[in-house]
GROMACS .gro file of C-alpha atoms in nm:
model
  239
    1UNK     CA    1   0.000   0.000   0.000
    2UNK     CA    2   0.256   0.211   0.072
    3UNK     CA    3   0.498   0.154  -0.209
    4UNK     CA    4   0.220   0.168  -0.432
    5UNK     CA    5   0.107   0.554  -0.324
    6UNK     CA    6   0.471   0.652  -0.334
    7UNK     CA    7   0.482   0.546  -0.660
    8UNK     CA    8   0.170   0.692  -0.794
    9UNK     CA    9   0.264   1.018  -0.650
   10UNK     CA   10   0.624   0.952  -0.862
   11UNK     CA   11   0.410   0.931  -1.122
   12UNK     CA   12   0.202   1.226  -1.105
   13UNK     CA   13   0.497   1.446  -1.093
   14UNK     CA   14   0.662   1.342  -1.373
   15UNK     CA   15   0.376   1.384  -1.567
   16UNK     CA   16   0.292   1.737  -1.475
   17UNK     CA   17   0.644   1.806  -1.553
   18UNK     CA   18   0.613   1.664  -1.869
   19UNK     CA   19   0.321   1.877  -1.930
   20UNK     CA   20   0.530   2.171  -1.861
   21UNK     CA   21   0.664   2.315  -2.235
   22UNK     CA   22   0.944   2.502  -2.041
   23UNK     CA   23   1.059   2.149  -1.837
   24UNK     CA   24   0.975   1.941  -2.135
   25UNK     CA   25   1.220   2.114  -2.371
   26UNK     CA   26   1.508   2.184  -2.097
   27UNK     CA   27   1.480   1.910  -1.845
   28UNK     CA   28   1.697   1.736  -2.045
   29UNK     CA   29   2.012   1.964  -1.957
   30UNK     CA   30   1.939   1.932  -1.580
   31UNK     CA   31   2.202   1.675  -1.375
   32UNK     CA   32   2.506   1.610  -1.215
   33UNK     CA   33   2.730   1.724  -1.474
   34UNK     CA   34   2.579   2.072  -1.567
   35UNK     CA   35   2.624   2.134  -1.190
   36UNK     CA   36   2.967   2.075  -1.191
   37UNK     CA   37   3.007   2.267  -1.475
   38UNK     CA   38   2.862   2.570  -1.276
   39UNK     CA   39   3.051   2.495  -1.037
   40UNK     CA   40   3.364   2.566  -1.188
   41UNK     CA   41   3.207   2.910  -1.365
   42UNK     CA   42   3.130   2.995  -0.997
   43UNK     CA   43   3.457   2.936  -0.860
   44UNK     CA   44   3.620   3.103  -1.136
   45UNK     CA   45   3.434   3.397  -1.168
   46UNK     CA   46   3.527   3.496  -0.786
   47UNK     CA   47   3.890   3.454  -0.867
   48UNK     CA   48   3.925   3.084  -0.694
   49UNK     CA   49   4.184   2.830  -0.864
   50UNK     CA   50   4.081   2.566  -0.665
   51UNK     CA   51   3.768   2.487  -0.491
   52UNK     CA   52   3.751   2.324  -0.144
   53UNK     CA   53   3.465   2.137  -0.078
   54UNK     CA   54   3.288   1.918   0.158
   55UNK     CA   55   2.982   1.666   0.025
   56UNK     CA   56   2.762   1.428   0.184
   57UNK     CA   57   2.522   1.217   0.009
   58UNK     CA   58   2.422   1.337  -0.320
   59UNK     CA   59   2.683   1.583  -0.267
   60UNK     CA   60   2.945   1.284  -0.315
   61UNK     CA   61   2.829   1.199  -0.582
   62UNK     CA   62   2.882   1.550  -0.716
   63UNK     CA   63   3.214   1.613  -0.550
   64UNK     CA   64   3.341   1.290  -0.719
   65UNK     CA   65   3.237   1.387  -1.065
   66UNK     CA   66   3.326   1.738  -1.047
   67UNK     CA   67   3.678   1.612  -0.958
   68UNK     CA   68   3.681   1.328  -1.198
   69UNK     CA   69   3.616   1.640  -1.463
   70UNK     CA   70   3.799   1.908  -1.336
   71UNK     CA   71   4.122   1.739  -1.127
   72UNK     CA   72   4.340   2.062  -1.204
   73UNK     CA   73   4.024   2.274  -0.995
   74UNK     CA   74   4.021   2.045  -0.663
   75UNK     CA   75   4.219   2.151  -0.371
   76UNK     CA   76   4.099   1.953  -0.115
   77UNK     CA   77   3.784   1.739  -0.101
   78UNK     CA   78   3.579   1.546   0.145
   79UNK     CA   79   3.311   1.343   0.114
   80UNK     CA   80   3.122   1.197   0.341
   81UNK     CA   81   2.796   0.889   0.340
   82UNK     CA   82   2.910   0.835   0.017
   83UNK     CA   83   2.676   0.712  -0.204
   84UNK     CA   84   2.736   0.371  -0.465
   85UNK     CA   85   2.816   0.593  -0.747
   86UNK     CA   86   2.773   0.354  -1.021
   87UNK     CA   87   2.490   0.231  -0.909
   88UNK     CA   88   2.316   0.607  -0.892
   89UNK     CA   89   2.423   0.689  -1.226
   90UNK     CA   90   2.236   0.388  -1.403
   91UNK     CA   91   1.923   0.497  -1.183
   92UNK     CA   92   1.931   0.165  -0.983
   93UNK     CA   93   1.892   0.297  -0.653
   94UNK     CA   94   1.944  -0.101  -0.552
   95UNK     CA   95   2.231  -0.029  -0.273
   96UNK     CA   96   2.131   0.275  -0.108
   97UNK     CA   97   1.925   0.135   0.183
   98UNK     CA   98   2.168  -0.136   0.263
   99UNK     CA   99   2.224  -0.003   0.588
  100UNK     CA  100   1.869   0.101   0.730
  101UNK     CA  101   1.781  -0.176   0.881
  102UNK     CA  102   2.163  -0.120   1.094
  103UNK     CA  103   2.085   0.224   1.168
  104UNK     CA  104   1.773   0.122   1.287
  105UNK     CA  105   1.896  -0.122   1.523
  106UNK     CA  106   2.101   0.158   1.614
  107UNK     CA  107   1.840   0.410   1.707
  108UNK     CA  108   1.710   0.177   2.037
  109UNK     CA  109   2.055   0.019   2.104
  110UNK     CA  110   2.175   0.382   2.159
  111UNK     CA  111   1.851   0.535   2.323
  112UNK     CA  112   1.878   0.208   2.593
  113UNK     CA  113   2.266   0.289   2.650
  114UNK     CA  114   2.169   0.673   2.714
  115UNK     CA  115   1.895   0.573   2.916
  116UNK     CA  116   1.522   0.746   3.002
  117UNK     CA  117   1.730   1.116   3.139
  118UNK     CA  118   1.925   1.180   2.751
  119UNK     CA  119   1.636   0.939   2.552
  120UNK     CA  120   1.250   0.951   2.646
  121UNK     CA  121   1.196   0.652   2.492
  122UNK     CA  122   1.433   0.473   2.748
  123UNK     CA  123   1.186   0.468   3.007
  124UNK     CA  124   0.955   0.242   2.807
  125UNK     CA  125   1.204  -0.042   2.832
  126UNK     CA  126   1.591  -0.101   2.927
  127UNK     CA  127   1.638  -0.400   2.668
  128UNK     CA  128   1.668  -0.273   2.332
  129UNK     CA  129   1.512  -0.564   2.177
  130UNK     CA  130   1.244  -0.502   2.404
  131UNK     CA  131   1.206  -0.143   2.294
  132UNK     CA  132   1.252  -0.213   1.916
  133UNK     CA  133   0.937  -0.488   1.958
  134UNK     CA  134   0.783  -0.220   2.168
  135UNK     CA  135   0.764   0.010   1.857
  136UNK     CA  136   0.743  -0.194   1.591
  137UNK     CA  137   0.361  -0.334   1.768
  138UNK     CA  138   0.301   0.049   1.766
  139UNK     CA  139   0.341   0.071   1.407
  140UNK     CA  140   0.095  -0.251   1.373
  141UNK     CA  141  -0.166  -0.066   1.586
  142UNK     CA  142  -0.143   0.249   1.393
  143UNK     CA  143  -0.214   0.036   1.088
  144UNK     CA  144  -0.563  -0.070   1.210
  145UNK     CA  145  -0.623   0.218   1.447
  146UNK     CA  146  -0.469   0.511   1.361
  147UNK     CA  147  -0.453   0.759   1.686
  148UNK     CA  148  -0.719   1.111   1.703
  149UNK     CA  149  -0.468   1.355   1.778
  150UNK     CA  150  -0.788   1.645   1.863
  151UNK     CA  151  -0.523   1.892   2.053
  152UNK     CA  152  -0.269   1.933   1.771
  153UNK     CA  153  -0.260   2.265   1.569
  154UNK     CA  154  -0.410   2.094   1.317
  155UNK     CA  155  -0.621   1.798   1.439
  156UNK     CA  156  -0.606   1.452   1.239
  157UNK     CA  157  -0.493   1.106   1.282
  158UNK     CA  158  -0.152   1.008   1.375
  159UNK     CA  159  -0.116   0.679   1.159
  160UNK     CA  160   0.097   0.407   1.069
  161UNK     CA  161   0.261   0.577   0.742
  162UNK     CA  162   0.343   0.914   0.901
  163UNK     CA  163   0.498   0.707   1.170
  164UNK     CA  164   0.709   0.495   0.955
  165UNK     CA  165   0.823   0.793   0.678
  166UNK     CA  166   0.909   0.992   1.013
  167UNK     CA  167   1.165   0.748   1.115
  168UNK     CA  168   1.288   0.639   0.817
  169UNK     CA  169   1.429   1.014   0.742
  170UNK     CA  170   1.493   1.034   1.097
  171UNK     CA  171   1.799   0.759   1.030
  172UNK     CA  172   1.958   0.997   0.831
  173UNK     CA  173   2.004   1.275   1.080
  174UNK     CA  174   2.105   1.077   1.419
  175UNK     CA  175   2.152   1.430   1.595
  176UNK     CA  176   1.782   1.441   1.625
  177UNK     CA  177   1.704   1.121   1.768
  178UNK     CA  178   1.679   1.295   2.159
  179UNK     CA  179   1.334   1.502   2.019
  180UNK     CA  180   1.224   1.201   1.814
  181UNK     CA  181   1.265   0.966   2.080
  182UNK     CA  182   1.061   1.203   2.336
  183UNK     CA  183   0.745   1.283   2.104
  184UNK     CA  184   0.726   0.886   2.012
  185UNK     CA  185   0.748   0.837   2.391
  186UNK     CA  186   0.479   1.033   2.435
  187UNK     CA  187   0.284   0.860   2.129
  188UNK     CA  188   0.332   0.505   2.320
  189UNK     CA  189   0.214   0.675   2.614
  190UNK     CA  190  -0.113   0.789   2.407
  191UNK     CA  191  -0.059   1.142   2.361
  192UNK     CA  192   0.007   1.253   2.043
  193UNK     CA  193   0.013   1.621   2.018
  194UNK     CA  194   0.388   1.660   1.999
  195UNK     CA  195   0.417   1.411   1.707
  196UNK     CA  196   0.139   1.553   1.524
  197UNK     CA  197   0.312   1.875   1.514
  198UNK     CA  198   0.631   1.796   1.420
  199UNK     CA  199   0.612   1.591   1.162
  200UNK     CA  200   0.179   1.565   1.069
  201UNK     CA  201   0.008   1.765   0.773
  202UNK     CA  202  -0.017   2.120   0.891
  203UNK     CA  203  -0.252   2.359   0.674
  204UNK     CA  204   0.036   2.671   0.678
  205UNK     CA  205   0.332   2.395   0.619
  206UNK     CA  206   0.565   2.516   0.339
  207UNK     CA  207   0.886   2.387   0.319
  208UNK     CA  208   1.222   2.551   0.358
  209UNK     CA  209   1.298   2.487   0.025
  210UNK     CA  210   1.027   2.453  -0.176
  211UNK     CA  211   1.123   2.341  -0.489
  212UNK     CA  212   1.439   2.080  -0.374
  213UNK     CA  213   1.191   1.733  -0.387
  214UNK     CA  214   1.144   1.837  -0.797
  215UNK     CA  215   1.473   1.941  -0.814
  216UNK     CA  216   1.630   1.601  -0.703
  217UNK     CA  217   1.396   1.403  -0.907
  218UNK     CA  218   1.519   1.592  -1.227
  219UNK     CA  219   1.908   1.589  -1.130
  220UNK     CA  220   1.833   1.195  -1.047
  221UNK     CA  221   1.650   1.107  -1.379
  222UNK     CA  222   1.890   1.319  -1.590
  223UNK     CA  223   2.172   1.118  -1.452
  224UNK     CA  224   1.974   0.763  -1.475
  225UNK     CA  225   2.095   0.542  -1.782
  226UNK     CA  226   1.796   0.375  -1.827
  227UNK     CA  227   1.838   0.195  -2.156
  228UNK     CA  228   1.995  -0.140  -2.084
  229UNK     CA  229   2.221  -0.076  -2.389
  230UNK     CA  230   2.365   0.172  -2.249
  231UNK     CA  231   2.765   0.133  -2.136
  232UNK     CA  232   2.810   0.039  -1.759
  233UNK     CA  233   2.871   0.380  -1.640
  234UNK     CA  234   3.178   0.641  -1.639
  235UNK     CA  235   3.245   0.988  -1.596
  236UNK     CA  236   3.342   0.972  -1.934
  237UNK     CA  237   3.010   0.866  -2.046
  238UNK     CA  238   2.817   1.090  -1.849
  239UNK     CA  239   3.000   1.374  -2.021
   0.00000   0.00000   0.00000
């Protein structure tokens, strides 16, 4: 069920952008490479022989290729949760979650070593496989019987799938796992208000950067070698 909305809505915005005429005729030029390529006019135009620079995630993917294309331009680089680059570029996506299922482990191993003062959720349980069981029946409850949350800025249901998508980014950013692991203490405890508002549908919600979902799909399908004729993929290729 949920693979199969996340998909639909995939599919929904790739067809409005391919109703756009502007998106339609230039989305072609949008991806990794045409970045780098700014890059460089960036760095050059402000006088810069060399860049330093610093990437994590998608951004190693884009540090790697600018220096694969530009070696003379690097002076030092870093990059950091580096993605399978290979595998990105032939818009796979087949290796990136290899490790969720660790870091999730990791979320109640650490939370039970910190214990209930640092991590909320602590004070449900001082067994980690204990507290990981604890949650995961949670999810199954919200998945028949999603939660009223009626005191929330915006009242609605706390449910399964906001839940799950919540922690699942949340395994990217372990520097917020104190605040998640107080408002989903306060969810097992039956009061849902914090959650709600933090991470639920709000009617004034617009995001920091409104545009970035759209803009990663494009960079991500313009660098995606879909036709299984294509060469395995290089640098050189992508050029």
């Amino acid at each position: 069920g949920w693979y199969a909305g996340w998909w639909r809505v995939s599919t929904l915005l790739s067809e409005l952008c391919g109703a756009d005429p502007f998106v339609s005729e230039h989305g072609k030029y949008v991806g990794t490479t045409a970045v780098a390529r700014d890059m460089q006019l960036l760095h050059r135009f402000f006088g810069d022989e060399r860049i330093n620079y610093w990437g994590f995630s998608y951004g190693t993917v884009l540090g790697s290729t600018f220096a694969d294309m530009f070696p003379g331009d690097v002076n030092r680089l870093i990059i950091d949760g580096v993605v399978d680059v290979p595998n990105y570029m032939q818009g796979l996506w087949s290796t990136n979650l290899k490790d969720t299922d660790g870091g999730f482990d990791g979320f109640f191993e650490e939370c039970v070593k910190a214990g209930p003062k640092a991590c909320a959720l602590a004070s449900q349980s001082s067994n980690a496989t204990k507290l990981h069981q604890k949650l995961l029946d949670l999810l199954e409850e919200l998945k028949y019987h999603p939660m009223p949350v009626v005191q929330a800025d915006v009242p609605q249901l706390l449910t399964f799938t906001m839940v799950l998508e919540t922690l699942f980014t949340a395994l990217y950013k372990p520097a917020g796992w104190p605040k998640l692991a107080e408002i989903l203490n306060d969810v097992m405890n039956g009061n849902g208000t914090a959650f709600v508002n933090a991470y639920g549908d709000s009617t004034y919600h617009v995001p920091s950067i409104p545009e970035s979902e759209e803009a990663m799909a494009a960079i991500a399908c313009g660098d995606g070698l879909h036709d299984p004729r294509d060469k395995p993929w290089s640098i050189e290729h992508a050029k």
